[in-house]
Coordinates of C-alpha atoms in Angstrom, one line a residue:
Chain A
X300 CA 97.5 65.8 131.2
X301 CA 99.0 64.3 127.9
X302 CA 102.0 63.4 127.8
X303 CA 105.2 64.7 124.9
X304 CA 103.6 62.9 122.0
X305 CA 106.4 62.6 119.1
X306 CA 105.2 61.7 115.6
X307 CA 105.8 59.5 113.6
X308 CA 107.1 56.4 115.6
X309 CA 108.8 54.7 112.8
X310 CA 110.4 56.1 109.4
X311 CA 111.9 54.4 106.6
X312 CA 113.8 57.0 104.4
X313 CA 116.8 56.5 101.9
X314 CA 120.0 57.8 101.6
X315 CA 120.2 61.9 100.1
X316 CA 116.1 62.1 101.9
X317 CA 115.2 64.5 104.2
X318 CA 113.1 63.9 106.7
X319 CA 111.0 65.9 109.2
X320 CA 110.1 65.1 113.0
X321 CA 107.4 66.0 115.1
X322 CA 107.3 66.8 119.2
X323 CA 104.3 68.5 121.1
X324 CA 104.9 68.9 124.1
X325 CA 103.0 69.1 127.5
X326 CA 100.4 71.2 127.7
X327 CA 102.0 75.0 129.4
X328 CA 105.4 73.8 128.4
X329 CA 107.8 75.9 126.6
X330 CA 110.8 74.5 126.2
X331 CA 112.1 71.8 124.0
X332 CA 114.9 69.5 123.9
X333 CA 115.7 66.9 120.7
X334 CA 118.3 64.3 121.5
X335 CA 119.7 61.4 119.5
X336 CA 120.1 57.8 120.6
X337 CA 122.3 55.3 118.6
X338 CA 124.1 52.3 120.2
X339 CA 127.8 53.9 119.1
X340 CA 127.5 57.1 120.7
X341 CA 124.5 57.3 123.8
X342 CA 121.8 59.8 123.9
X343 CA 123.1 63.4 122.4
X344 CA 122.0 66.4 123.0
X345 CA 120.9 68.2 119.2
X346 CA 119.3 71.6 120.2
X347 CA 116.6 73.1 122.7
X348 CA 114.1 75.8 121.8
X349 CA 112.3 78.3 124.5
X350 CA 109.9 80.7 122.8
X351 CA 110.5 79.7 119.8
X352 CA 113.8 80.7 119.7
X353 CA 116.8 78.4 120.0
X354 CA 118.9 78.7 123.3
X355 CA 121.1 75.7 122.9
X356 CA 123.1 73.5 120.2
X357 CA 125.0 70.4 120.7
X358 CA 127.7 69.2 118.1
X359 CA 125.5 68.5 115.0
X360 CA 126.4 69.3 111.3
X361 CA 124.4 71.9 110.0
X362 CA 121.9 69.1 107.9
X363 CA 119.8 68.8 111.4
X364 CA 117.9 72.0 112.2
X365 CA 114.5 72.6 114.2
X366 CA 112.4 75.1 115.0
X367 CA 110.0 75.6 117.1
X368 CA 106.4 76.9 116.8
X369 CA 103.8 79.9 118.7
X370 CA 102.1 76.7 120.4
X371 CA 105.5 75.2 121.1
X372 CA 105.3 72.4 118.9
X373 CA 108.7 71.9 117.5
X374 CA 110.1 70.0 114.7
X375 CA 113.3 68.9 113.5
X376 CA 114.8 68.3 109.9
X377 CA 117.3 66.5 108.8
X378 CA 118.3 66.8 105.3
X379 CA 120.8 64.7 102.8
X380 CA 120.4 62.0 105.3
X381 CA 123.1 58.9 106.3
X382 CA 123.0 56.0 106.6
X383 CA 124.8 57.1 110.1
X384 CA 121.7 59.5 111.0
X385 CA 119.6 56.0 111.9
X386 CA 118.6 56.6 115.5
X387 CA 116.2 57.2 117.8
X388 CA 115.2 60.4 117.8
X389 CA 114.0 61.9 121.3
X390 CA 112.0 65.2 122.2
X391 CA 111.8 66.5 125.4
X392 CA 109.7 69.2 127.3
X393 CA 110.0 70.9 130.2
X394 CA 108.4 73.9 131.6
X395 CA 110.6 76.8 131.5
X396 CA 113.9 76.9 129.6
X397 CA 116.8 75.9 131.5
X398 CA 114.2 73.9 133.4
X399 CA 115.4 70.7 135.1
X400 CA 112.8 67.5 134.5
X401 CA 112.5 66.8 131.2
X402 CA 109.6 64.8 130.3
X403 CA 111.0 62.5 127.4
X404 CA 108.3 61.3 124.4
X405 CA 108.7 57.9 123.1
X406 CA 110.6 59.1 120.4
X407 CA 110.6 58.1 116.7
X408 CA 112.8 55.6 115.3
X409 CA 114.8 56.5 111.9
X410 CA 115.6 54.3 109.6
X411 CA 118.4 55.3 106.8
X412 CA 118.5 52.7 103.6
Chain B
X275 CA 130.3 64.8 124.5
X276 CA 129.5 62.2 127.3
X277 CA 129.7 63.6 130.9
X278 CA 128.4 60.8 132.6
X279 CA 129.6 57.2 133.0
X280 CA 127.6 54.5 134.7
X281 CA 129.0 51.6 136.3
X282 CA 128.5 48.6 136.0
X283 CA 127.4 48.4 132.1
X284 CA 125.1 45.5 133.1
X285 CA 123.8 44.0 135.9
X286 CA 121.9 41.0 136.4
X287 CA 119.8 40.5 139.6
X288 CA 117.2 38.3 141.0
X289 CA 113.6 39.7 142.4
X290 CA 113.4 41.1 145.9
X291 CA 117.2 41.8 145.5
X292 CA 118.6 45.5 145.4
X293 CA 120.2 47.2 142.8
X294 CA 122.9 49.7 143.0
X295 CA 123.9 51.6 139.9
X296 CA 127.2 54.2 139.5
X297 CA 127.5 57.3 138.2
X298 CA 130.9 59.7 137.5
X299 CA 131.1 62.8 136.1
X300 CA 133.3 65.6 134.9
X301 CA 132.6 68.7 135.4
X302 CA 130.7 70.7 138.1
X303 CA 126.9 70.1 137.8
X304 CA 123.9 71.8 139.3
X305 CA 122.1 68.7 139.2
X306 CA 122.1 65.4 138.8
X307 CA 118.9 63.1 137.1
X308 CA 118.2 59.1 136.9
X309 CA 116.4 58.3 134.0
X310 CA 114.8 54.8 132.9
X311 CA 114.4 53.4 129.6
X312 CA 112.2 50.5 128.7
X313 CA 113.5 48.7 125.5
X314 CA 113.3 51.0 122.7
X315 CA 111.5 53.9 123.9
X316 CA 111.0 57.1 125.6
X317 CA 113.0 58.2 129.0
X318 CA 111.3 58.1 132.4
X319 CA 112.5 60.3 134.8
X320 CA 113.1 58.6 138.4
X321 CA 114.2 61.2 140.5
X322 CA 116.6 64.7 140.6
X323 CA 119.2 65.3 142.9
X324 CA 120.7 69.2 143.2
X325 CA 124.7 69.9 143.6
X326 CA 123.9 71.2 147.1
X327 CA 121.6 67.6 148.3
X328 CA 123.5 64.3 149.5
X329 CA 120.8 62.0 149.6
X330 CA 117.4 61.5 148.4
X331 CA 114.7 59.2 148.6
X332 CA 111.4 58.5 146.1
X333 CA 109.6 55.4 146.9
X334 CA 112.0 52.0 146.5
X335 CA 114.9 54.8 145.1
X336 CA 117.7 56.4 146.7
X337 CA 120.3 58.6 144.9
X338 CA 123.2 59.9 146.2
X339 CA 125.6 63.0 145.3
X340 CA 129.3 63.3 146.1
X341 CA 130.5 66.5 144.6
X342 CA 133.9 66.1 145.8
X343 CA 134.0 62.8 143.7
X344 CA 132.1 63.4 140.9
X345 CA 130.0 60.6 141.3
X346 CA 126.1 59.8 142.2
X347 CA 124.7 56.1 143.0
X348 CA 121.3 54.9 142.4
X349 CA 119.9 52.9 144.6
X350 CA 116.6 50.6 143.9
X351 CA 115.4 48.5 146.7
X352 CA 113.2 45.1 146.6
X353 CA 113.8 45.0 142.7
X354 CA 110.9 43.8 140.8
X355 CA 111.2 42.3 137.5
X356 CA 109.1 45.5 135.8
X357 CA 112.4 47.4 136.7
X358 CA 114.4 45.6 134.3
X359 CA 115.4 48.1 132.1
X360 CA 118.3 50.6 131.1
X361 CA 119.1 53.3 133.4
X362 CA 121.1 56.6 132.7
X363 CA 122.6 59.4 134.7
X364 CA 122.5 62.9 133.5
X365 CA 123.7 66.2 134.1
X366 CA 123.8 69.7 133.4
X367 CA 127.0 71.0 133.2
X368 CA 127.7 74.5 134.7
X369 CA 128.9 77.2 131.9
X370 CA 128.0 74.3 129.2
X371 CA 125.9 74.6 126.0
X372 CA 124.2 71.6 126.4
X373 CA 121.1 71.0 128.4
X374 CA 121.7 67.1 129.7
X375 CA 124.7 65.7 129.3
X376 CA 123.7 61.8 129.4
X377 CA 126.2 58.5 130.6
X378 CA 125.7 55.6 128.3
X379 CA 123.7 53.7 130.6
X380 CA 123.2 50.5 132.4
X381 CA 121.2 47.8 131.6
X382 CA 119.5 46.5 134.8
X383 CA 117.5 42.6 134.5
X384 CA 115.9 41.4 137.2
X385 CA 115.3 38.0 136.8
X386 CA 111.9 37.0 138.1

């Protein structure tokens, strides 16, 4: 069984960009999790989708938003991007929402200029 | 909002040696997760532990759960240098929005 697969691995993007990321998850899962890793601040929770619908939001400004698709691929925008919003950016999927393993991708790192 | 806190921050060990890693929390949890992380990349979950377990063993791992202190230990047995890596506690906390609250980790080297 595949594992989460995030694309892409690496960005570059400048300052004022936007910049959309990608996360398919295992095959029958339906639930989808997005965290952000920096050194300052840990791993933090940005949002989950079940369904497509969005059950849960961490502490974000509105510029990061996701969505998440019919097949449960989900993706997540960030717009008029930071020079803070460098990161890794993690997706996670699990089989139902609420479920408790996540299975973590190997995330894609973000690169503000 | 960080939940978890894992003690120590670093450890250094030698092969064949065991590791045992920290974990307090805040709030009432209905579970508990260990997660590795290689350098740089994705999360690797090691093993779940419910609010209602003690103890629980997966191979060279055993986690712990004390409710009543807020606070889990990992245990990791015969340490091999492949398990140098960071490690992080996470939990779900009851009534909260967010899914898994993550510690800020500990960075585990075994030296070979």
């Amino acid at each position: 069984k595949a594992g989460v697969t995030q694309t892409p691995r690496y960005l570059i993007k400048t300052r004022g960009q936007q910049v959309t990321l990608s996360c398919s998850p295992i095959s029958g899962h339906r639930s989808v999790s997005w965290y952000q890793q920096t050194p300052g601040q840990g791993l933090q929770f940005l949002f989950e989708y079940f369904s497509e619908t969005q059950r849960n939001k961490g502490n974000f400004p509105g510029r990061f938003s996701g969505r998440q698709f019919s097949n449960s691929r989900s993706e997540m925008n960030v717009s008029t991007l930071e020079l803070g919003d460098s990161a890794l950016y993690l997706c996670a999927s699990s089989l139902a929402w609420g479920g408790e393993r996540a299975f973590f991708g190997q995330g894609t790192r973000l690169t503000v200029v | 909002s960080q939940q978890g806190e894992e003690d120590p921050q670093a450890l250094s060990i030698q092969e064949g040696e065991n590791a045992t890693m920290n974990c307090s929390y805040k709030t009432s949890i209905n579970n508990l997760q260990w997660y590795r992380q290689n350098s740089g990349r994705g999360l690797v979950h090691l093993i779940l532990i419910r609010s209602n377990e003690r103890e629980k063993h997966s191979g060279r791992l055993r986690v712990t759960l004390d409710t009543s202190k807020k606070s889990s230990s990992l245990l990791i047995t015969a340490s091999r240098a492949a398990d140098t890596a960071s490690y992080f506690c996470a939990t779900d906390a009851q009534g909260g929005s967010e899914k898994l609250v993550f510690g800020k980790g500990m960075k585990l080297t075994v030296n070979p």
